[in-house]
């Protein structure tokens, strides 16, 4: 999952670079890649590290951190859920060190990550959705945010909201009473058009935003849609698609629906640059999402950091409250 404008043209499970790094190659025609093929591609980066990881010290950290990340992710497959969050979080943490080592945005010693940089209030573990997660203002989480173009969690944000912003998890939300969620919205491109005002071509792209909560259909109105979409900073400037798309609102699976919208490029921005500004590639070059911001932030929370927050919280419960974690995992007693 890369931010293509300043990272990679390939989509990896991790944002492996930043700040001007471009990794050639694409998986767009491979379909859904296997885990082994993904790691094979990532492992190949270590022969010729991208970006700032080409320097001696950073290269050593980049290679070692990726090696540890791969081993920890692989080891997590072999243990039960009682212990798995511990291995998964530290695997992601090591991957974060590789991201920082490769990022050209990380100057001086900023690429050397320190501490987790995040905390979770574990006072009410049995209600997972309500656990408050917050960055510490310093440490790895906060250091990585600007490197991947992400917002942070300056104020306490319920785990349930962060969970719902991850594409694979939005369809299985944590149980919570009356907690509005802002899921990752997948973007399906419909067509590109252009106009030529004052001899300067501007591109217009039309497409569907898929995954809006069905609750918004109870009172369909442009004002309500606009208010909801204001939680997605990159989608600013979204307009009604007019007659290009037949229906503004299309019902979907009963739990969510899709909404047509159009966006106009800024200045000399190309159609591709416009699409990359609006969305992030996730698990494949052709699968794109818009992600929400939390706490009134101006930048969306990158899915890499959303996973960081979720896995950190679950790992802390498993590590420091093992008996409560086992109860949380009880399928017969816990709806989550």
C-alpha positions as CSV (number, residue, x, y, z in Angstrom):
1,X,0.0,0.0,0.0
2,X,1.9,2.9,-1.3
3,X,1.4,6.6,-1.8
4,X,2.3,6.6,-5.5
5,X,3.0,10.3,-5.8
6,X,6.1,10.1,-3.7
7,X,6.7,6.4,-3.0
8,X,6.3,3.5,-5.3
9,X,4.6,2.5,-8.5
10,X,4.3,-1.0,-7.1
11,X,1.9,-1.9,-4.3
12,X,3.4,-3.9,-1.5
13,X,1.7,-4.9,1.8
14,X,3.9,-2.2,3.4
15,X,4.7,1.4,2.3
16,X,8.4,0.6,1.8
17,X,9.6,4.0,0.8
18,X,8.8,7.7,0.8
19,X,9.9,11.2,-0.2
20,X,10.7,10.8,-3.9
21,X,11.4,7.1,-3.9
22,X,10.1,5.2,-7.0
23,X,10.2,1.4,-7.2
24,X,9.6,0.2,-10.7
25,X,7.4,-2.7,-11.6
26,X,3.7,-3.4,-11.1
27,X,1.4,-6.2,-9.9
28,X,-1.6,-4.8,-11.7
29,X,-1.8,-7.8,-14.1
30,X,-1.0,-10.5,-11.5
31,X,-4.4,-10.7,-9.9
32,X,-4.3,-11.3,-6.2
33,X,-0.7,-12.1,-5.4
34,X,0.1,-14.8,-2.8
35,X,1.9,-14.0,0.4
36,X,5.0,-15.7,-0.8
37,X,5.1,-13.7,-4.1
38,X,4.7,-10.5,-2.1
39,X,7.6,-11.3,0.2
40,X,9.7,-12.4,-2.7
41,X,9.2,-9.0,-4.3
42,X,9.9,-7.2,-1.0
43,X,12.9,-9.4,-0.3
44,X,14.3,-8.4,-3.7
45,X,14.5,-4.8,-2.6
46,X,17.4,-5.6,-0.2
47,X,19.8,-6.2,-3.1
48,X,19.4,-2.6,-4.3
49,X,17.6,-0.7,-1.5
50,X,15.3,2.2,-2.6
51,X,15.7,5.9,-1.7
52,X,17.9,6.8,1.3
53,X,18.4,3.2,2.2
54,X,21.2,3.0,-0.4
55,X,23.6,4.6,2.1
56,X,25.8,2.3,4.3
57,X,24.2,2.7,7.7
58,X,20.6,3.0,6.5
59,X,21.1,0.0,4.1
60,X,22.1,-2.2,7.0
61,X,19.0,-1.3,9.0
62,X,16.8,-1.6,6.0
63,X,17.9,-5.1,5.3
64,X,18.0,-6.3,8.9
65,X,14.6,-4.8,9.7
66,X,12.9,-6.4,6.7
67,X,14.5,-9.8,7.5
68,X,13.1,-9.6,11.1
69,X,9.7,-8.4,9.8
70,X,9.4,-11.3,7.5
71,X,10.5,-13.8,10.1
72,X,8.1,-12.4,12.7
73,X,5.1,-12.4,10.2
74,X,6.0,-16.0,9.2
75,X,6.3,-17.1,12.9
76,X,2.9,-15.5,13.7
77,X,1.2,-18.1,11.4
78,X,2.4,-20.9,13.7
79,X,0.9,-19.7,17.0
80,X,-2.6,-19.3,18.3
81,X,-4.5,-16.1,18.7
82,X,-3.6,-15.9,22.3
83,X,-0.1,-14.9,21.3
84,X,-0.3,-13.9,17.7
85,X,-0.8,-10.1,18.2
86,X,2.6,-9.9,19.9
87,X,4.4,-11.3,16.9
88,X,2.3,-9.3,14.4
89,X,2.8,-6.0,16.0
90,X,6.6,-6.4,16.4
91,X,6.7,-7.6,12.7
92,X,5.0,-4.4,11.6
93,X,7.2,-2.3,13.9
94,X,10.3,-3.7,12.2
95,X,8.8,-3.1,8.8
96,X,8.3,0.5,10.0
97,X,12.1,0.8,10.6
98,X,12.7,-0.3,7.0
99,X,10.2,2.4,5.8
100,X,12.0,5.1,7.8
101,X,15.4,3.9,6.6
102,X,14.3,4.2,3.0
103,X,12.5,7.5,3.3
104,X,14.2,10.6,1.8
105,X,11.9,12.7,4.0
106,X,13.6,11.5,7.1
107,X,16.6,13.7,7.4
108,X,19.5,13.6,9.9
109,X,18.6,11.1,12.6
110,X,14.8,11.2,12.1
111,X,15.0,7.8,10.3
112,X,16.0,6.1,13.5
113,X,12.8,5.1,15.2
114,X,12.4,5.3,19.0
115,X,9.8,3.6,21.2
116,X,6.3,2.8,20.0
117,X,5.0,6.3,20.0
118,X,1.4,5.3,20.9
119,X,-0.6,4.3,23.9
120,X,-3.9,2.6,24.6
121,X,-6.3,3.0,27.6
122,X,-6.9,-0.6,28.7
123,X,-9.4,0.3,31.5
124,X,-12.3,-1.5,29.7
125,X,-10.8,-4.3,27.7
126,X,-14.0,-6.3,27.2
127,X,-15.4,-3.4,25.1
128,X,-12.7,-3.4,22.5
129,X,-14.4,-0.8,20.3
130,X,-14.3,1.9,23.1
131,X,-10.6,1.5,23.9
132,X,-9.0,4.9,23.4
133,X,-5.8,5.0,21.3
134,X,-3.6,8.1,21.2
135,X,-0.1,9.0,19.9
136,X,2.4,10.2,22.4
137,X,3.6,13.1,20.3
138,X,7.0,11.4,19.8
139,X,8.2,8.0,19.0
140,X,7.8,5.6,16.0
141,X,4.1,6.2,15.3
142,X,4.6,10.0,15.2
143,X,7.9,9.8,13.3
144,X,6.3,7.5,10.6
145,X,3.3,9.7,10.0
146,X,4.9,12.4,7.9
147,X,7.1,9.9,6.1
148,X,4.0,8.1,4.7
149,X,1.9,11.3,4.3
150,X,-0.4,10.4,7.2
151,X,-2.3,12.1,9.9
152,X,-1.8,11.0,13.5
153,X,-3.9,10.4,16.6
154,X,-3.2,13.5,18.6
155,X,-6.4,13.0,20.7
156,X,-7.9,9.7,22.0
157,X,-9.7,7.9,19.2
158,X,-11.8,4.8,19.9
159,X,-10.3,1.6,18.5
160,X,-13.6,0.8,16.8
161,X,-13.2,3.8,14.5
162,X,-9.7,3.0,13.6
163,X,-10.6,-0.7,13.0
164,X,-13.4,0.3,10.6
165,X,-11.0,2.4,8.5
166,X,-9.0,-0.7,7.4
167,X,-10.5,-2.2,4.2
168,X,-10.4,-5.8,5.3
169,X,-12.0,-5.0,8.7
170,X,-14.7,-2.5,7.7
171,X,-17.2,-5.3,6.9
172,X,-16.7,-6.9,10.3
173,X,-16.9,-3.9,12.7
174,X,-16.3,-4.2,16.4
175,X,-19.6,-4.1,18.3
176,X,-20.3,-0.7,19.8
177,X,-23.5,1.1,20.5
178,X,-24.1,4.3,18.5
179,X,-20.5,4.8,17.4
180,X,-20.5,6.2,13.8
181,X,-17.7,4.8,11.7
182,X,-15.9,6.2,8.7
183,X,-14.8,3.2,6.7
184,X,-12.2,3.2,3.9
185,X,-14.1,4.0,0.7
186,X,-12.9,2.2,-2.4
187,X,-12.8,4.2,-5.5
188,X,-14.0,2.7,-8.9
189,X,-13.0,4.8,-11.9
190,X,-15.7,5.4,-14.5
191,X,-14.2,7.8,-17.0
192,X,-11.9,10.8,-17.6
193,X,-12.9,13.9,-19.4
194,X,-11.2,17.2,-20.1
195,X,-12.1,20.8,-20.8
196,X,-10.0,23.6,-22.2
197,X,-10.7,26.9,-20.5
198,X,-8.2,29.7,-21.4
199,X,-6.2,27.3,-23.5
200,X,-5.2,25.3,-20.4
201,X,-6.5,21.7,-20.3
202,X,-8.0,20.5,-17.1
203,X,-8.9,16.9,-16.4
204,X,-12.1,15.8,-14.8
205,X,-12.5,12.3,-13.4
206,X,-15.8,10.5,-12.6
207,X,-16.1,7.5,-10.4
208,X,-17.9,5.7,-7.6
209,X,-17.1,5.8,-3.9
210,X,-18.0,2.4,-2.6
211,X,-18.7,1.5,1.0
212,X,-20.6,4.4,2.5
213,X,-22.6,3.3,5.5
214,X,-26.3,2.5,4.7
215,X,-27.4,4.7,7.6
216,X,-26.8,7.7,5.3
217,X,-29.6,6.4,3.0
218,X,-32.3,7.1,5.7
219,X,-32.1,10.8,4.8
220,X,-30.6,11.1,1.4
221,X,-29.4,14.6,0.8
222,X,-26.4,16.2,-0.8
223,X,-25.8,18.1,2.4
224,X,-25.6,14.9,4.4
225,X,-23.3,13.3,1.9
226,X,-21.0,16.3,1.9
227,X,-20.9,16.4,5.7
228,X,-19.9,12.7,5.8
229,X,-17.3,13.1,3.1
230,X,-15.7,16.0,4.9
231,X,-14.1,13.4,7.2
232,X,-12.0,12.3,4.1
233,X,-9.6,15.2,3.5
234,X,-8.3,13.9,0.1
235,X,-11.9,13.9,-1.3
236,X,-12.3,17.7,-0.8
237,X,-13.9,19.3,-3.9
238,X,-16.1,16.3,-4.7
239,X,-19.0,17.3,-6.9
240,X,-22.2,15.7,-8.1
241,X,-21.5,13.7,-11.2
242,X,-24.5,15.1,-13.1
243,X,-25.7,13.1,-16.1
244,X,-22.4,11.3,-16.8
245,X,-23.4,8.6,-14.3
246,X,-27.0,7.5,-14.4
247,X,-27.7,7.5,-10.7
248,X,-26.1,9.6,-8.0
249,X,-26.8,6.9,-5.4
250,X,-26.7,3.2,-6.0
251,X,-27.8,0.8,-3.4
252,X,-25.4,-2.1,-2.7
253,X,-25.4,-4.9,-0.1
254,X,-27.9,-3.5,2.5
255,X,-25.0,-2.5,4.8
256,X,-23.4,0.0,2.5
257,X,-23.9,1.8,-0.8
258,X,-22.0,3.6,-3.4
259,X,-22.1,7.2,-4.5
260,X,-21.0,8.8,-7.8
261,X,-18.8,11.9,-7.7
262,X,-16.5,13.9,-10.0
263,X,-13.3,15.9,-9.3
264,X,-11.6,18.6,-11.3
265,X,-7.8,18.7,-11.6
266,X,-5.9,21.6,-10.1
267,X,-3.9,23.6,-12.6
268,X,-1.8,21.4,-14.8
269,X,-2.4,18.3,-12.7
270,X,-2.8,15.2,-14.9
271,X,-5.7,12.8,-14.5
272,X,-3.3,10.2,-13.0
273,X,-1.9,12.8,-10.5
274,X,-5.5,13.7,-9.6
275,X,-6.4,10.1,-8.9
276,X,-3.3,9.6,-6.8
277,X,-4.0,12.7,-4.8
278,X,-7.6,11.4,-4.0
279,X,-6.8,7.8,-3.2
280,X,-4.1,5.4,-2.0
281,X,-3.3,2.1,-3.7
282,X,-3.9,-0.8,-1.4
283,X,-3.1,-4.5,-2.0
284,X,-2.7,-3.9,-5.7
285,X,-2.1,-1.0,-8.1
286,X,-5.7,-1.1,-9.4
287,X,-7.4,-1.2,-6.0
288,X,-7.6,2.3,-4.5
289,X,-9.2,3.7,-1.4
290,X,-9.8,7.1,0.3
291,X,-9.2,7.0,4.1
292,X,-10.6,9.1,6.9
293,X,-8.9,11.5,9.2
294,X,-9.5,11.5,12.9
295,X,-9.6,14.2,15.5
296,X,-10.3,16.9,12.9
297,X,-7.0,16.2,11.3
298,X,-6.1,17.6,7.9
299,X,-4.5,14.4,6.7
300,X,-6.1,10.9,6.6
301,X,-4.7,8.1,8.7
302,X,-2.6,6.0,6.4
303,X,-3.6,2.3,6.6
304,X,-0.1,1.3,7.7
305,X,-0.6,3.4,10.8
306,X,-4.2,2.2,11.3
307,X,-2.8,-1.4,11.3
308,X,-0.1,-0.2,13.7
309,X,-2.7,1.2,16.2
310,X,-4.9,-1.9,16.0
311,X,-2.1,-4.4,16.4
312,X,-0.4,-2.4,19.1
313,X,-3.6,-2.3,21.1
314,X,-4.3,-6.0,20.8
315,X,-0.7,-6.9,21.6
316,X,-0.7,-4.8,24.8
317,X,-3.9,-6.6,25.9
318,X,-2.4,-10.0,25.1
319,X,0.9,-9.1,26.9
320,X,-0.3,-7.3,30.0
321,X,-3.8,-8.7,30.5
322,X,-3.5,-12.3,29.2
323,X,-6.5,-13.6,31.2
324,X,-8.7,-10.8,29.9
325,X,-7.4,-11.3,26.3
326,X,-8.4,-15.0,26.5
327,X,-11.9,-13.9,27.5
328,X,-12.0,-11.5,24.6
329,X,-11.2,-14.5,22.3
330,X,-14.0,-16.6,23.6
331,X,-16.3,-17.1,20.6
332,X,-19.1,-18.4,22.8
333,X,-19.2,-15.3,25.1
334,X,-17.8,-12.4,23.1
335,X,-19.7,-11.0,20.0
336,X,-16.5,-9.6,18.6
